[in-house]
C-alpha cells in the first residue's frame, strides 16, 4: 500500500511543475567569476577594462530610460482609467526608479563623459549614437514589448510566467508586464472572465428567456399578474462594482432591493456532478417615485475572488491590483459576451463605483436608471420604425415638434451604468 502511495506521489510530482528556484541567478554568478578570471589571465589594462564596463553600463541604462519614456507616452493616454490621474504612478510603472537607480545612471554618464575626453568624437555625438542604437533596437522589436509576448518568460506549458517568476536581472517594467498579460490573456481578470462565461453564463443565458416565461406563467396562476412584463428587460442584470465589494444579500447592500423569488432552476450534468442546478433570482427595486421595477439581478460572482485575494497575504494582491483587475474583468467579459452568439441580447452589465458614494440608495438608483434606460431604448426603436413606415406611405407624414434622442457613448472605457453593445 505504501509502495503504491509513493508511486502515486512520484507520478504527481513529475506531472505538476514545481516552483522555480534560483539556479539562473547562481549560474550568472558563476559566469561572472569566469569572465573575471579570463580578464585576469589575459592581463588586460585595468583602466581600459573599467572604461569598457562603464560604457556598457551606461548604454544599458540609457536604453532602459528611453524604453521607459516611450512606454510613458502610451500610459499617459490611460492615466485616468489605470492610475486614477496620478502621472507619477504612471511614470513609476514605466520606470522603476528604485530598481533602475537614476543616480547610478547619472554617475555612469558623468564618468563616461570624463573618459570621452580622449575620444576622437565629441561626447554629445557619442551619446547621440548610443541613443540612436537603442531606439533602433526598440523600434525593430529586439528590446521590450512591441505588441508581442517578448520579454516575458514562458513556462513549460506555454503559458505566461507572472511577475514573481521573472528573473532578477533587468526585466520588463510594470506597464510592459501588464500589457503582455492583457495581450496574452494571462491576467487574473481574463481567467476569471473566461471561467465565468464558460462555466456559468454560457449555460444559463441561452435558457433565460424560457425560464422567465415559465416564471411569469407561475406568477399569473398564483397572484394573477406577471411581474416581468417588458420582454426587452428579460435579461440577466449583472452588477459589477469596481471596488469588488460584493454582498451575499442584496437587501443589505440597499434596503430598496427586495428578493421576490427564484426562476425555475436548470439542471445539467457538469464535471462529474449529476444534475447540477443553476438558478437566478428575481428582485424588486423601488425607485424614488415609489414605483417598483422587477428584474433578474445578481453580482458577478468572480469579483468575490478578487476581493478575497486582496485580503489574503499569500496572494500578494494589493487594493490597487484589485481595482485594476476588476476593470480588466469588466472589459474582458464584455468582449467575450459580444462575440458569443448564444448570449446575445440576454445580459446587461451594470458597472459602477460606489467607493466614494455616501448615498445609501445609490445602487437601487443605478439599477432603476438602467432598467428605464432600456425601456427608453425600446421606445426610440419603436418610434424610428413607425417613422420609417410613415415615410413609405403616399401621404406626407406629420412629426411632433419635439423628439426623444438617445445618446450612446462611443467610449471603450467602462461607463457608470453599462458598458454598451447589448
Tab-separated table of C-alpha atoms in Angstrom:
chain	number	residue	atom	x	y	z
A	1	UNK	CA	0.000	0.000	0.000
A	2	UNK	CA	2.798	2.396	0.919
A	3	UNK	CA	4.631	1.476	-2.303
A	4	UNK	CA	1.578	2.430	-4.383
A	5	UNK	CA	1.203	5.661	-2.432
A	6	UNK	CA	4.844	6.593	-3.034
A	7	UNK	CA	4.477	5.747	-6.723
A	8	UNK	CA	1.396	7.971	-6.924
A	9	UNK	CA	3.267	10.834	-5.282
A	10	UNK	CA	6.200	10.414	-7.691
A	11	UNK	CA	3.847	10.484	-10.689
A	12	UNK	CA	2.142	13.589	-9.326
A	13	UNK	CA	5.455	15.376	-8.827
A	14	UNK	CA	6.532	14.517	-12.369
A	15	UNK	CA	3.314	15.958	-13.837
A	16	UNK	CA	2.795	19.075	-11.703
A	17	UNK	CA	5.590	21.638	-12.214
A	18	UNK	CA	7.493	22.706	-9.116
A	19	UNK	CA	8.216	26.356	-8.218
A	20	UNK	CA	11.303	27.789	-9.867
A	21	UNK	CA	14.421	28.228	-7.746
A	22	UNK	CA	17.473	30.486	-8.062
A	23	UNK	CA	19.613	28.330	-10.340
A	24	UNK	CA	19.661	31.030	-13.028
A	25	UNK	CA	20.997	33.544	-10.534
A	26	UNK	CA	23.668	31.109	-9.364
A	27	UNK	CA	24.700	30.473	-12.957
A	28	UNK	CA	25.009	34.219	-13.561
A	29	UNK	CA	27.362	34.473	-10.562
A	30	UNK	CA	29.418	31.575	-11.898
A	31	UNK	CA	29.687	33.168	-15.350
A	32	UNK	CA	30.659	36.472	-13.715
A	33	UNK	CA	33.559	34.814	-11.920
A	34	UNK	CA	34.548	33.010	-15.121
A	35	UNK	CA	34.654	36.269	-17.089
A	36	UNK	CA	36.691	37.962	-14.359
A	37	UNK	CA	39.114	35.054	-14.369
A	38	UNK	CA	39.525	35.270	-18.162
A	39	UNK	CA	40.229	39.003	-17.946
A	40	UNK	CA	42.822	38.319	-15.261
A	41	UNK	CA	44.567	35.649	-17.360
A	42	UNK	CA	44.692	37.856	-20.453
A	43	UNK	CA	46.367	40.631	-18.458
A	44	UNK	CA	44.210	43.449	-19.825
A	45	UNK	CA	44.799	47.057	-18.800
A	46	UNK	CA	42.655	47.822	-15.759
A	47	UNK	CA	41.825	51.344	-16.993
A	48	UNK	CA	40.684	50.001	-20.343
A	49	UNK	CA	38.519	47.325	-18.679
A	50	UNK	CA	36.976	49.929	-16.384
A	51	UNK	CA	36.242	52.225	-19.319
A	52	UNK	CA	34.538	49.423	-21.264
A	53	UNK	CA	32.466	48.430	-18.231
A	54	UNK	CA	31.252	51.979	-17.723
A	55	UNK	CA	30.397	52.310	-21.425
A	56	UNK	CA	28.316	49.124	-21.359
A	57	UNK	CA	26.581	50.040	-18.087
A	58	UNK	CA	25.733	53.486	-19.405
A	59	UNK	CA	24.421	52.034	-22.655
A	60	UNK	CA	22.077	49.674	-20.770
A	61	UNK	CA	20.791	52.439	-18.508
A	62	UNK	CA	20.226	54.806	-21.426
A	63	UNK	CA	18.291	52.057	-23.228
A	64	UNK	CA	16.138	51.454	-20.155
A	65	UNK	CA	15.466	55.193	-19.822
A	66	UNK	CA	14.475	55.532	-23.480
A	67	UNK	CA	12.214	52.475	-23.266
A	68	UNK	CA	10.546	53.971	-20.182
A	69	UNK	CA	9.960	57.293	-21.924
A	70	UNK	CA	8.353	55.516	-24.893
A	71	UNK	CA	6.112	53.466	-22.585
A	72	UNK	CA	5.189	56.554	-20.546
A	73	UNK	CA	3.887	58.209	-23.716
A	74	UNK	CA	1.394	55.328	-24.047
A	75	UNK	CA	0.495	55.221	-20.354
A	76	UNK	CA	-0.318	58.948	-20.368
A	77	UNK	CA	-3.333	58.106	-22.541
A	78	UNK	CA	-4.658	55.815	-19.786
A	79	UNK	CA	-3.616	57.785	-16.707
A	80	UNK	CA	-7.232	58.338	-15.611
A	81	UNK	CA	-8.537	54.783	-16.023
A	82	UNK	CA	-5.425	52.927	-14.853
A	83	UNK	CA	-3.680	55.287	-12.419
A	84	UNK	CA	-6.532	57.471	-11.090
A	85	UNK	CA	-4.998	60.539	-12.734
A	86	UNK	CA	-1.655	60.142	-10.967
A	87	UNK	CA	1.083	60.837	-13.515
A	88	UNK	CA	3.819	59.959	-11.034
A	89	UNK	CA	2.367	56.454	-10.611
A	90	UNK	CA	2.221	56.097	-14.395
A	91	UNK	CA	5.860	57.147	-14.620
A	92	UNK	CA	6.778	54.717	-11.842
A	93	UNK	CA	5.093	51.901	-13.773
A	94	UNK	CA	7.273	52.648	-16.800
A	95	UNK	CA	10.474	53.411	-14.921
A	96	UNK	CA	11.126	51.600	-11.661
A	97	UNK	CA	13.016	54.468	-10.067
A	98	UNK	CA	14.193	52.376	-7.128
A	99	UNK	CA	15.366	49.438	-9.226
A	100	UNK	CA	16.956	51.308	-12.122
A	101	UNK	CA	18.630	53.840	-9.829
A	102	UNK	CA	18.701	57.086	-11.766
A	103	UNK	CA	21.533	58.227	-9.554
A	104	UNK	CA	23.630	55.361	-10.919
A	105	UNK	CA	22.684	56.455	-14.441
A	106	UNK	CA	23.859	59.993	-13.780
A	107	UNK	CA	27.064	58.708	-12.202
A	108	UNK	CA	27.813	56.483	-15.181
A	109	UNK	CA	27.023	59.350	-17.559
A	110	UNK	CA	29.336	61.744	-15.732
A	111	UNK	CA	32.242	59.276	-15.663
A	112	UNK	CA	31.604	58.324	-19.275
A	113	UNK	CA	31.756	61.965	-20.386
A	114	UNK	CA	35.008	62.362	-18.477
A	115	UNK	CA	36.530	59.325	-20.180
A	116	UNK	CA	35.422	60.523	-23.624
A	117	UNK	CA	37.791	63.474	-23.456
A	118	UNK	CA	40.397	61.305	-25.166
A	119	UNK	CA	37.930	60.089	-27.822
A	120	UNK	CA	38.031	61.346	-31.403
A	121	UNK	CA	34.262	62.064	-31.395
A	122	UNK	CA	32.580	64.769	-29.294
A	123	UNK	CA	30.733	63.467	-26.174
A	124	UNK	CA	27.337	64.684	-27.450
A	125	UNK	CA	27.819	62.770	-30.695
A	126	UNK	CA	28.761	59.626	-28.788
A	127	UNK	CA	25.632	59.885	-26.633
A	128	UNK	CA	23.501	60.566	-29.724
A	129	UNK	CA	24.861	57.471	-31.441
A	130	UNK	CA	24.203	55.468	-28.287
A	131	UNK	CA	20.589	56.674	-28.149
A	132	UNK	CA	20.170	56.013	-31.882
A	133	UNK	CA	21.336	52.432	-31.439
A	134	UNK	CA	18.963	51.826	-28.522
A	135	UNK	CA	15.979	53.406	-30.315
A	136	UNK	CA	16.575	51.245	-33.388
A	137	UNK	CA	16.643	48.242	-31.084
A	138	UNK	CA	13.284	49.273	-29.586
A	139	UNK	CA	11.648	50.048	-32.949
A	140	UNK	CA	12.678	46.759	-34.565
A	141	UNK	CA	11.460	44.775	-31.567
A	142	UNK	CA	14.784	43.490	-30.266
A	143	UNK	CA	14.029	45.013	-26.876
A	144	UNK	CA	10.826	45.486	-24.882
A	145	UNK	CA	7.296	44.676	-25.893
A	146	UNK	CA	6.401	45.849	-29.400
A	147	UNK	CA	2.955	44.266	-29.308
A	148	UNK	CA	4.144	40.710	-28.729
A	149	UNK	CA	4.915	38.390	-25.875
A	150	UNK	CA	8.628	39.111	-25.996
A	151	UNK	CA	10.340	39.870	-22.735
A	152	UNK	CA	8.153	37.584	-20.625
A	153	UNK	CA	9.456	34.106	-19.873
A	154	UNK	CA	7.388	31.120	-20.915
A	155	UNK	CA	6.605	28.187	-18.707
A	156	UNK	CA	6.929	24.636	-19.917
A	157	UNK	CA	3.175	24.516	-20.555
A	158	UNK	CA	3.470	27.516	-22.943
A	159	UNK	CA	1.716	29.882	-20.529
A	160	UNK	CA	2.988	33.215	-19.314
A	161	UNK	CA	5.074	33.496	-16.205
A	162	UNK	CA	3.900	36.029	-13.661
A	163	UNK	CA	5.936	38.958	-12.312
A	164	UNK	CA	7.029	36.949	-9.275
A	165	UNK	CA	8.603	34.296	-11.536
A	166	UNK	CA	10.670	36.723	-13.585
A	167	UNK	CA	14.456	36.548	-13.160
A	168	UNK	CA	16.211	39.168	-11.028
A	169	UNK	CA	18.143	40.754	-13.919
A	170	UNK	CA	16.678	43.660	-15.978
A	171	UNK	CA	13.148	42.794	-16.985
A	172	UNK	CA	10.048	44.500	-18.450
A	173	UNK	CA	8.553	47.352	-16.447
A	174	UNK	CA	5.232	47.084	-14.627
A	175	UNK	CA	3.442	48.724	-17.557
A	176	UNK	CA	5.033	46.302	-20.037
A	177	UNK	CA	4.165	43.284	-17.885
A	178	UNK	CA	0.565	44.493	-17.641
A	179	UNK	CA	0.365	44.901	-21.418
A	180	UNK	CA	1.907	41.472	-22.031
A	181	UNK	CA	-0.568	39.870	-19.652
A	182	UNK	CA	-3.534	41.597	-21.273
A	183	UNK	CA	-2.467	40.648	-24.804
A	184	UNK	CA	-1.659	37.069	-23.805
A	185	UNK	CA	-4.777	36.529	-21.635
A	186	UNK	CA	-2.534	35.820	-18.633
A	187	UNK	CA	-4.221	38.280	-16.268
A	188	UNK	CA	-6.268	37.141	-13.302
A	189	UNK	CA	-9.119	39.127	-14.840
A	190	UNK	CA	-9.066	37.209	-18.132
A	191	UNK	CA	-9.026	33.866	-16.344
A	192	UNK	CA	-11.962	34.824	-14.130
A	193	UNK	CA	-13.912	36.252	-17.066
A	194	UNK	CA	-13.462	33.133	-19.192
A	195	UNK	CA	-14.304	30.851	-16.277
A	196	UNK	CA	-17.425	32.893	-15.510
A	197	UNK	CA	-18.512	32.691	-19.142
A	198	UNK	CA	-17.698	29.037	-19.862
A	199	UNK	CA	-18.823	27.637	-16.537
A	200	UNK	CA	-21.929	29.726	-15.953
A	201	UNK	CA	-23.142	32.377	-18.405
A	202	UNK	CA	-22.851	30.183	-21.490
A	203	UNK	CA	-25.059	27.610	-19.775
A	204	UNK	CA	-27.618	29.927	-18.199
A	205	UNK	CA	-28.179	32.806	-20.622
A	206	UNK	CA	-29.490	30.827	-23.634
A	207	UNK	CA	-32.284	29.408	-21.428
A	208	UNK	CA	-33.060	32.622	-19.541
A	209	UNK	CA	-35.988	33.697	-21.719
A	210	UNK	CA	-37.773	30.348	-21.317
A	211	UNK	CA	-37.185	30.492	-17.558
A	212	UNK	CA	-38.744	33.964	-17.399
A	213	UNK	CA	-41.769	32.801	-19.392
A	214	UNK	CA	-42.267	29.899	-17.014
A	215	UNK	CA	-41.817	32.212	-14.025
A	216	UNK	CA	-44.442	34.640	-15.375
A	217	UNK	CA	-46.820	31.746	-16.013
A	218	UNK	CA	-46.459	30.591	-12.395
A	219	UNK	CA	-46.941	34.137	-11.114
A	220	UNK	CA	-50.044	34.514	-13.240
A	221	UNK	CA	-51.520	31.413	-11.619
A	222	UNK	CA	-50.622	32.367	-8.042
A	223	UNK	CA	-51.075	36.161	-7.834
A	224	UNK	CA	-52.954	36.814	-11.084
A	225	UNK	CA	-50.342	39.044	-12.771
A	226	UNK	CA	-46.967	38.882	-14.446
A	227	UNK	CA	-44.089	40.651	-12.704
A	228	UNK	CA	-41.615	40.699	-15.613
A	229	UNK	CA	-43.901	42.322	-18.184
A	230	UNK	CA	-41.461	44.005	-20.579
A	231	UNK	CA	-39.803	41.362	-22.736
A	232	UNK	CA	-36.937	43.702	-23.597
A	233	UNK	CA	-35.810	43.576	-19.954
A	234	UNK	CA	-35.792	39.784	-19.802
A	235	UNK	CA	-32.058	39.833	-19.302
A	236	UNK	CA	-29.639	38.845	-16.608
A	237	UNK	CA	-28.607	42.126	-14.992
A	238	UNK	CA	-25.028	41.592	-13.794
A	239	UNK	CA	-23.742	44.015	-11.175
A	240	UNK	CA	-20.035	44.829	-11.471
A	241	UNK	CA	-18.787	47.053	-8.618
A	242	UNK	CA	-15.282	48.228	-9.472
A	243	UNK	CA	-14.260	48.016	-5.808
A	244	UNK	CA	-15.264	44.286	-5.860
A	245	UNK	CA	-17.434	44.802	-2.754
A	246	UNK	CA	-19.988	42.024	-3.282
A	247	UNK	CA	-22.834	41.359	-0.842
A	248	UNK	CA	-24.370	37.924	-0.401
A	249	UNK	CA	-27.686	39.615	0.395
A	250	UNK	CA	-28.610	42.447	-1.970
A	251	UNK	CA	-31.041	43.826	0.610
A	252	UNK	CA	-28.055	44.598	2.855
A	253	UNK	CA	-26.406	46.498	0.027
A	254	UNK	CA	-29.556	48.589	-0.479
A	255	UNK	CA	-32.790	48.323	1.517
A	256	UNK	CA	-34.831	49.259	-1.545
A	257	UNK	CA	-33.871	45.991	-3.260
A	258	UNK	CA	-36.175	43.135	-2.257
A	259	UNK	CA	-35.890	39.466	-3.167
A	260	UNK	CA	-39.047	38.179	-4.854
A	261	UNK	CA	-38.427	34.611	-5.945
A	262	UNK	CA	-36.117	32.370	-7.953
A	263	UNK	CA	-36.581	31.492	-11.584
A	264	UNK	CA	-37.152	27.795	-12.320
A	265	UNK	CA	-33.814	26.101	-11.896
A	266	UNK	CA	-31.934	24.475	-14.728
A	267	UNK	CA	-30.062	21.203	-14.205
A	268	UNK	CA	-27.145	19.895	-16.283
A	269	UNK	CA	-24.540	17.179	-15.855
A	270	UNK	CA	-21.332	19.089	-15.217
A	271	UNK	CA	-17.806	17.856	-14.455
A	272	UNK	CA	-18.971	14.605	-12.884
A	273	UNK	CA	-21.802	16.239	-10.937
A	274	UNK	CA	-25.141	14.758	-11.943
A	275	UNK	CA	-27.985	17.239	-12.369
A	276	UNK	CA	-26.064	20.226	-11.133
A	277	UNK	CA	-28.547	23.052	-10.592
A	278	UNK	CA	-28.324	26.642	-11.804
A	279	UNK	CA	-30.880	29.261	-10.874
A	280	UNK	CA	-31.293	33.009	-10.960
A	281	UNK	CA	-33.188	35.363	-8.686
A	282	UNK	CA	-35.846	37.959	-9.395
A	283	UNK	CA	-35.702	41.203	-7.397
A	284	UNK	CA	-37.992	44.166	-6.985
A	285	UNK	CA	-36.178	47.509	-6.975
A	286	UNK	CA	-38.043	50.503	-5.603
A	287	UNK	CA	-37.372	53.912	-7.137
A	288	UNK	CA	-37.591	57.333	-5.531
A	289	UNK	CA	-41.083	57.644	-7.058
A	290	UNK	CA	-42.114	54.529	-5.052
A	291	UNK	CA	-42.598	52.595	-8.292
A	292	UNK	CA	-41.114	49.083	-8.254
A	293	UNK	CA	-39.197	47.681	-11.199
A	294	UNK	CA	-38.664	43.907	-11.423
A	295	UNK	CA	-35.628	42.273	-12.996
A	296	UNK	CA	-33.337	39.240	-12.856
A	297	UNK	CA	-30.409	40.517	-10.861
A	298	UNK	CA	-27.128	39.273	-9.373
A	299	UNK	CA	-23.499	40.184	-8.805
A	300	UNK	CA	-20.654	38.962	-10.982
A	301	UNK	CA	-19.500	36.277	-8.549
A	302	UNK	CA	-15.807	36.222	-9.667
A	303	UNK	CA	-15.411	39.638	-8.055
A	304	UNK	CA	-15.655	37.870	-4.715
A	305	UNK	CA	-12.472	36.009	-5.612
A	306	UNK	CA	-10.722	39.282	-6.449
A	307	UNK	CA	-11.761	40.764	-3.115
A	308	UNK	CA	-10.673	37.641	-1.229
A	309	UNK	CA	-7.281	37.712	-2.971
A	310	UNK	CA	-6.705	41.278	-1.808
A	311	UNK	CA	-7.443	40.177	1.762
A	312	UNK	CA	-5.120	37.148	1.663
A	313	UNK	CA	-1.473	37.980	2.311
A	314	UNK	CA	-0.325	34.875	0.402
A	315	UNK	CA	-1.811	36.273	-2.818
A	316	UNK	CA	0.294	39.478	-2.597
A	317	UNK	CA	-2.643	41.273	-4.216
A	318	UNK	CA	-2.988	44.933	-3.291
A	319	UNK	CA	-6.135	47.048	-3.339
A	320	UNK	CA	-4.888	48.849	-6.438
A	321	UNK	CA	-4.281	45.493	-8.142
A	322	UNK	CA	-7.843	44.515	-7.269
A	323	UNK	CA	-9.330	47.668	-8.794
A	324	UNK	CA	-7.244	47.304	-11.937
A	325	UNK	CA	-8.197	43.646	-12.339
A	326	UNK	CA	-11.894	44.459	-11.778
A	327	UNK	CA	-11.759	46.937	-14.659
A	328	UNK	CA	-9.986	44.436	-16.878
A	329	UNK	CA	-12.523	41.766	-15.857
A	330	UNK	CA	-15.331	44.044	-16.980
A	331	UNK	CA	-13.653	44.695	-20.320
A	332	UNK	CA	-12.745	41.038	-20.895
A	333	UNK	CA	-16.248	39.828	-20.006
A	334	UNK	CA	-17.836	42.376	-22.320
A	335	UNK	CA	-15.576	41.347	-25.213
A	336	UNK	CA	-16.316	37.669	-24.642
A	337	UNK	CA	-20.081	38.164	-24.461
A	338	UNK	CA	-20.153	40.402	-27.518
A	339	UNK	CA	-18.576	37.611	-29.563
A	340	UNK	CA	-20.965	34.983	-28.187
A	341	UNK	CA	-23.980	34.299	-30.397
A	342	UNK	CA	-25.694	32.218	-27.710
A	343	UNK	CA	-25.659	35.063	-25.172
A	344	UNK	CA	-26.577	37.922	-27.492
A	345	UNK	CA	-29.329	40.122	-26.032
A	346	UNK	CA	-29.573	38.059	-22.832
A	347	UNK	CA	-27.462	40.121	-20.461
A	348	UNK	CA	-26.897	43.625	-19.152
A	349	UNK	CA	-23.665	44.724	-17.493
A	350	UNK	CA	-24.193	47.364	-14.809
A	351	UNK	CA	-20.768	48.785	-13.994
A	352	UNK	CA	-20.490	51.274	-11.151
A	353	UNK	CA	-18.132	52.598	-8.494
A	354	UNK	CA	-19.706	53.409	-5.142
A	355	UNK	CA	-16.478	53.536	-3.136
A	356	UNK	CA	-16.864	57.285	-2.563
A	357	UNK	CA	-20.670	57.439	-2.598
A	358	UNK	CA	-22.440	58.492	0.598
A	359	UNK	CA	-25.931	57.802	-0.766
A	360	UNK	CA	-27.118	54.531	0.770
A	361	UNK	CA	-29.562	54.046	-2.108
A	362	UNK	CA	-27.002	54.620	-4.845
A	363	UNK	CA	-27.229	51.011	-6.054
A	364	UNK	CA	-31.025	50.945	-6.377
A	365	UNK	CA	-30.993	54.274	-8.244
A	366	UNK	CA	-28.351	52.924	-10.599
A	367	UNK	CA	-30.381	49.784	-11.321
A	368	UNK	CA	-33.616	51.739	-11.796
A	369	UNK	CA	-31.903	54.147	-14.176
A	370	UNK	CA	-30.507	51.256	-16.205
A	371	UNK	CA	-33.868	49.451	-16.453
A	372	UNK	CA	-35.691	52.599	-17.512
A	373	UNK	CA	-32.964	53.370	-19.997
A	374	UNK	CA	-33.657	50.004	-21.606
A	375	UNK	CA	-37.323	50.963	-21.909
A	376	UNK	CA	-36.346	54.297	-23.472
A	377	UNK	CA	-34.176	52.479	-25.997
A	378	UNK	CA	-37.141	50.277	-26.922
A	379	UNK	CA	-39.387	53.320	-27.312
A	380	UNK	CA	-36.830	55.066	-29.517
A	381	UNK	CA	-36.513	51.994	-31.746
A	382	UNK	CA	-40.297	51.689	-31.986
A	383	UNK	CA	-40.692	55.370	-32.837
A	384	UNK	CA	-37.987	55.139	-35.506
A	385	UNK	CA	-39.668	52.109	-37.083
A	386	UNK	CA	-43.013	53.964	-37.112
A	387	UNK	CA	-41.332	56.924	-38.825
A	388	UNK	CA	-39.862	54.645	-41.497
A	389	UNK	CA	-43.325	53.154	-42.126
A	390	UNK	CA	-44.892	56.593	-42.440
A	391	UNK	CA	-42.206	57.696	-44.880
A	392	UNK	CA	-43.188	54.808	-47.175
A	393	UNK	CA	-46.812	55.974	-47.201
A	394	UNK	CA	-48.023	58.240	-50.068
A	395	UNK	CA	-49.413	60.829	-47.656
A	396	UNK	CA	-46.930	63.280	-46.140
A	397	UNK	CA	-46.141	62.394	-42.543
A	398	UNK	CA	-46.615	64.742	-39.609
A	399	UNK	CA	-43.967	64.888	-36.902
A	400	UNK	CA	-44.219	66.251	-33.391
A	401	UNK	CA	-42.315	69.405	-32.616
A	402	UNK	CA	-40.092	67.685	-30.064
A	403	UNK	CA	-38.442	64.284	-30.153
A	404	UNK	CA	-36.519	61.927	-27.914
A	405	UNK	CA	-32.841	61.450	-28.636
A	406	UNK	CA	-30.835	58.683	-27.030
A	407	UNK	CA	-27.152	59.437	-26.617
A	408	UNK	CA	-24.932	56.371	-26.555
A	409	UNK	CA	-21.287	56.907	-25.711
A	410	UNK	CA	-18.687	55.544	-28.088
A	411	UNK	CA	-16.025	55.269	-25.408
A	412	UNK	CA	-14.344	51.889	-24.869
A	413	UNK	CA	-13.904	52.565	-21.140
A	414	UNK	CA	-16.313	51.133	-18.544
A	415	UNK	CA	-19.255	53.519	-18.096
A	416	UNK	CA	-21.082	54.288	-14.823
A	417	UNK	CA	-24.158	52.256	-15.754
A	418	UNK	CA	-23.271	49.800	-18.509
A	419	UNK	CA	-20.554	49.163	-20.990
A	420	UNK	CA	-22.659	49.196	-24.137
A	421	UNK	CA	-23.096	46.831	-27.017
A	422	UNK	CA	-26.007	44.741	-25.825
